[in-house]
Amino acid sequence: MTETLALPTDDTDPFGPEALEDPAELHATLREAGPVVYLTRYGVYAVARYKHVRAALVDWQDFQSAAGVGLSNFRYERPWRAPSLLLEADPPHHDAPRRVLSGILGPRALRRLREQWFAVADELVGRVLAEPEFDAVPALAEAFPLRVFPDAVGIGREGRENLLPYGDFAFNAFGPGNDLVNRAAPDVPRLSRWVDRQCAREALAADGFGARIWAAADRGDITPDQAPLVVRSLLTAGVDTTVHGLAAVLYAFATNPGQWQRLRERPALTRAAFDEAVRWQSPVQTFFRTATTDTRIGGTTIPGGGKILMFLGAANRDPRRWDRPDEFDLDRDPSGQVGFGMGLHQCVGQHVARLEAEALLTALAHRVTRFELTGPPRRHHNNTLRAWESLPMRARVA
Ligand code: QZP
């Protein structure tokens, strides 16, 4: 027997300033309402429980990415830039670019960066801690990725200040065409031109991730016209995400001094600490899939072509899955958190992000006994990212 229940609806704007400032109440409402909730404002299907978010993430056959992972449906609307070969593609087209990038960004390939990144983190932390107070967003969360990642890709020095605004726009562009998108729109042609120029073979240093992508094209693992778009994926997805991931873990420790003490006693917890911060804050809050054909989620049929909005942040705090979900706790096992996605599209850059976090936290743990916020932390609103504008703090050093 199939039971037909009325589909719950909600008219909240998940991309409005109230929800972006603090999405907790919306998340709880959506999780409680049912496995699927129809969002009347955008005509999309929200999924906020862990079980169903995870199920949608791993089912690439029924929930396609090639129609876009933002609100815009590429079946009917022209995307703002050529679709990503990784993010906005399904098998089989997705697979060759993915295989190439997994190799270049995999744990084995990153070993050559480890020592240098730890040294850079140490030097940066030394300089920042020389100040009595600092803003951890620009001074650490932005400064560290910007010191190591563009060099690792192999782009030139000129114009790197475009990376964060470009990423901020790209992540806003997964949402609706609201003020966040419109305010940045005039700069987008210039930012896009700059990013596209960095993706050319001639623009890239001989020994970076970018050159390795071009070398894969030379071997025939991808085609030469795919190479620049794969480089573009690094420049789009690799900066703002790690900035706000690092900001999340710094905020976590500034507000949970006992957990910082625990990390200093047990440095082996460093990697789990970053994963737990990604669960707890979910720097990537949401993205979409498109129902390939009529598809059921928890008793609701999503019509083919319908957009599904997956609330990673809500899933990562679903009390059906996590004990005391709102607590940042190094004693829990955060594996299974969906902040990096899950399944075939799961973040291909996660080893890069984890290495950045390990380097920065290790440098801080060597010297800092306690972080204290010295003023109100301020959020940066973005349609996709749970981001920070400012985290004013003081660090007590040993
Ligand atoms: C952004 C790309 C959370 C994801 C939406 C992050 C992301 C991944 C890939 C790309 C952009 O390939 O451009």
CSV table of C-alpha atoms in Angstrom, one decimal, residues 10-155:
chain,number,residue,atom,x,y,z
A,10,ASP,CA,7.5,26.5,3.6
A,11,ASP,CA,7.6,30.1,2.4
A,12,THR,CA,10.8,31.0,4.1
A,13,ASP,CA,13.6,32.4,1.9
A,14,PRO,CA,16.7,30.3,2.8
A,15,PHE,CA,18.8,32.9,0.9
A,16,GLY,CA,17.4,35.9,2.7
A,17,PRO,CA,19.5,37.8,5.3
A,18,GLU,CA,17.8,36.3,8.3
A,19,ALA,CA,18.4,32.7,7.3
A,20,LEU,CA,22.0,33.5,6.1
A,21,GLU,CA,22.7,35.2,9.5
A,22,ASP,CA,21.5,32.2,11.4
A,23,PRO,CA,20.0,29.2,9.6
A,24,ALA,CA,19.4,27.1,12.8
A,25,GLU,CA,15.7,27.7,13.1
A,26,LEU,CA,14.9,27.2,9.5
A,27,HIS,CA,17.0,24.0,9.5
A,28,ALA,CA,15.0,22.6,12.5
A,29,THR,CA,11.7,23.5,10.9
A,30,LEU,CA,12.6,21.8,7.6
A,31,ARG,CA,13.9,18.7,9.3
A,32,GLU,CA,10.8,18.4,11.5
A,33,ALA,CA,8.3,19.1,8.6
A,34,GLY,CA,9.3,15.9,6.8
A,35,PRO,CA,11.8,14.2,4.5
A,36,VAL,CA,10.9,16.7,1.7
A,37,VAL,CA,9.5,20.2,2.0
A,38,TYR,CA,8.3,22.3,-0.9
A,39,LEU,CA,9.8,25.8,-0.8
A,40,THR,CA,7.1,27.9,-2.4
A,41,ARG,CA,9.3,30.9,-2.9
A,42,TYR,CA,11.5,29.2,-5.5
A,43,GLY,CA,9.4,26.1,-6.4
A,44,VAL,CA,12.1,23.7,-5.2
A,45,TYR,CA,12.2,20.6,-3.0
A,46,ALA,CA,14.1,21.0,0.3
A,47,VAL,CA,15.8,18.0,1.9
A,48,ALA,CA,17.3,18.7,5.4
A,49,ARG,CA,17.5,15.3,7.2
A,50,TYR,CA,20.8,13.5,7.2
A,51,LYS,CA,19.4,10.3,5.8
A,52,HIS,CA,17.8,11.9,2.8
A,53,VAL,CA,20.6,14.4,2.1
A,54,ARG,CA,23.1,11.6,2.1
A,55,ALA,CA,20.8,9.4,-0.1
A,56,ALA,CA,20.4,12.2,-2.7
A,57,LEU,CA,24.1,12.9,-2.7
A,58,VAL,CA,25.1,9.3,-3.5
A,59,ASP,CA,22.4,8.7,-6.1
A,60,TRP,CA,23.9,10.5,-9.1
A,61,GLN,CA,21.7,8.5,-11.5
A,62,ASP,CA,18.4,9.9,-10.2
A,63,PHE,CA,19.8,13.3,-9.0
A,64,GLN,CA,21.8,14.7,-11.8
A,65,SER,CA,24.4,17.5,-11.6
A,66,ALA,CA,24.6,18.4,-15.4
A,67,ALA,CA,21.5,20.6,-15.1
A,68,GLY,CA,23.4,22.7,-12.6
A,69,VAL,CA,23.9,22.4,-8.8
A,70,GLY,CA,22.5,25.9,-8.2
A,71,LEU,CA,18.9,27.1,-8.4
A,72,SER,CA,19.2,27.8,-12.1
A,73,ASN,CA,18.1,24.8,-14.3
A,74,PHE,CA,20.5,24.4,-17.2
A,75,ARG,CA,17.7,22.6,-19.1
A,76,TYR,CA,16.0,25.9,-19.5
A,77,GLU,CA,18.5,28.6,-18.5
A,78,ARG,CA,21.9,29.6,-19.8
A,79,PRO,CA,24.5,29.4,-17.1
A,80,TRP,CA,26.6,32.5,-16.2
A,81,ARG,CA,29.8,30.7,-17.4
A,82,ALA,CA,30.6,27.5,-19.2
A,83,PRO,CA,29.6,24.7,-16.9
A,84,SER,CA,32.3,23.1,-14.8
A,85,LEU,CA,33.5,19.7,-16.2
A,86,LEU,CA,33.5,18.3,-12.7
A,87,LEU,CA,30.8,19.9,-10.7
A,88,GLU,CA,28.2,20.4,-13.3
A,89,ALA,CA,28.6,17.1,-15.1
A,90,ASP,CA,27.5,13.5,-14.7
A,91,PRO,CA,29.2,10.2,-15.7
A,92,PRO,CA,30.5,9.4,-18.2
A,93,HIS,CA,31.6,13.0,-19.1
A,94,HIS,CA,32.5,13.7,-15.4
A,95,ASP,CA,34.9,10.8,-15.0
A,96,ALA,CA,38.0,11.7,-17.0
A,97,PRO,CA,38.4,15.2,-15.5
A,98,ARG,CA,37.7,13.8,-12.0
A,99,ARG,CA,40.3,11.0,-12.4
A,100,VAL,CA,42.9,13.5,-13.4
A,101,LEU,CA,42.2,15.9,-10.6
A,102,SER,CA,42.0,13.1,-7.9
A,103,GLY,CA,45.5,12.1,-8.8
A,104,ILE,CA,46.9,15.6,-8.7
A,105,LEU,CA,45.2,16.5,-5.4
A,106,GLY,CA,45.4,13.1,-3.8
A,107,PRO,CA,47.3,12.4,-0.5
A,108,ARG,CA,50.4,10.9,-2.3
A,109,ALA,CA,50.8,13.9,-4.6
A,110,LEU,CA,50.5,16.4,-1.7
A,111,ARG,CA,53.3,14.9,0.3
A,112,ARG,CA,55.8,17.1,-1.5
A,113,LEU,CA,54.0,20.2,-0.2
A,114,ARG,CA,53.7,19.2,3.5
A,115,GLU,CA,57.0,20.4,4.8
A,116,GLN,CA,56.8,23.7,3.0
A,117,TRP,CA,53.2,24.4,4.1
A,118,PHE,CA,54.1,23.6,7.7
A,119,ALA,CA,57.0,26.1,7.5
A,120,VAL,CA,54.8,28.8,5.9
A,121,ALA,CA,52.2,28.3,8.6
A,122,ASP,CA,54.8,28.6,11.3
A,123,GLU,CA,56.2,31.8,9.9
A,124,LEU,CA,52.7,33.3,9.5
A,125,VAL,CA,51.5,32.3,13.0
A,126,GLY,CA,54.7,33.8,14.5
A,127,ARG,CA,54.1,37.1,12.8
A,128,VAL,CA,50.3,37.2,13.7
A,129,LEU,CA,51.0,36.4,17.3
A,130,ALA,CA,53.4,39.2,17.6
A,131,GLU,CA,50.3,41.5,17.7
A,132,PRO,CA,48.3,41.6,20.9
A,133,GLU,CA,45.0,41.3,19.0
A,134,PHE,CA,44.2,40.3,15.5
A,135,ASP,CA,41.3,39.5,13.2
A,136,ALA,CA,41.6,35.8,12.5
A,137,VAL,CA,39.6,36.1,9.2
A,138,PRO,CA,42.1,38.2,7.2
A,139,ALA,CA,45.2,37.5,9.4
A,140,LEU,CA,44.9,33.6,9.4
A,141,ALA,CA,41.9,32.2,7.5
A,142,GLU,CA,42.5,34.2,4.4
A,143,ALA,CA,46.2,34.8,4.6
A,144,PHE,CA,47.3,31.2,4.9
A,145,PRO,CA,45.4,29.7,1.9
A,146,LEU,CA,46.4,32.8,-0.2
A,147,ARG,CA,50.0,32.2,0.8
A,148,VAL,CA,50.1,28.5,-0.2
A,149,PHE,CA,47.3,27.7,-2.7
A,150,PRO,CA,47.8,30.0,-5.7
A,151,ASP,CA,51.5,29.0,-5.6
A,152,ALA,CA,50.6,25.4,-5.5
A,153,VAL,CA,48.3,25.9,-8.6
A,154,GLY,CA,51.1,27.8,-10.2
A,155,ILE,CA,49.4,31.1,-11.2
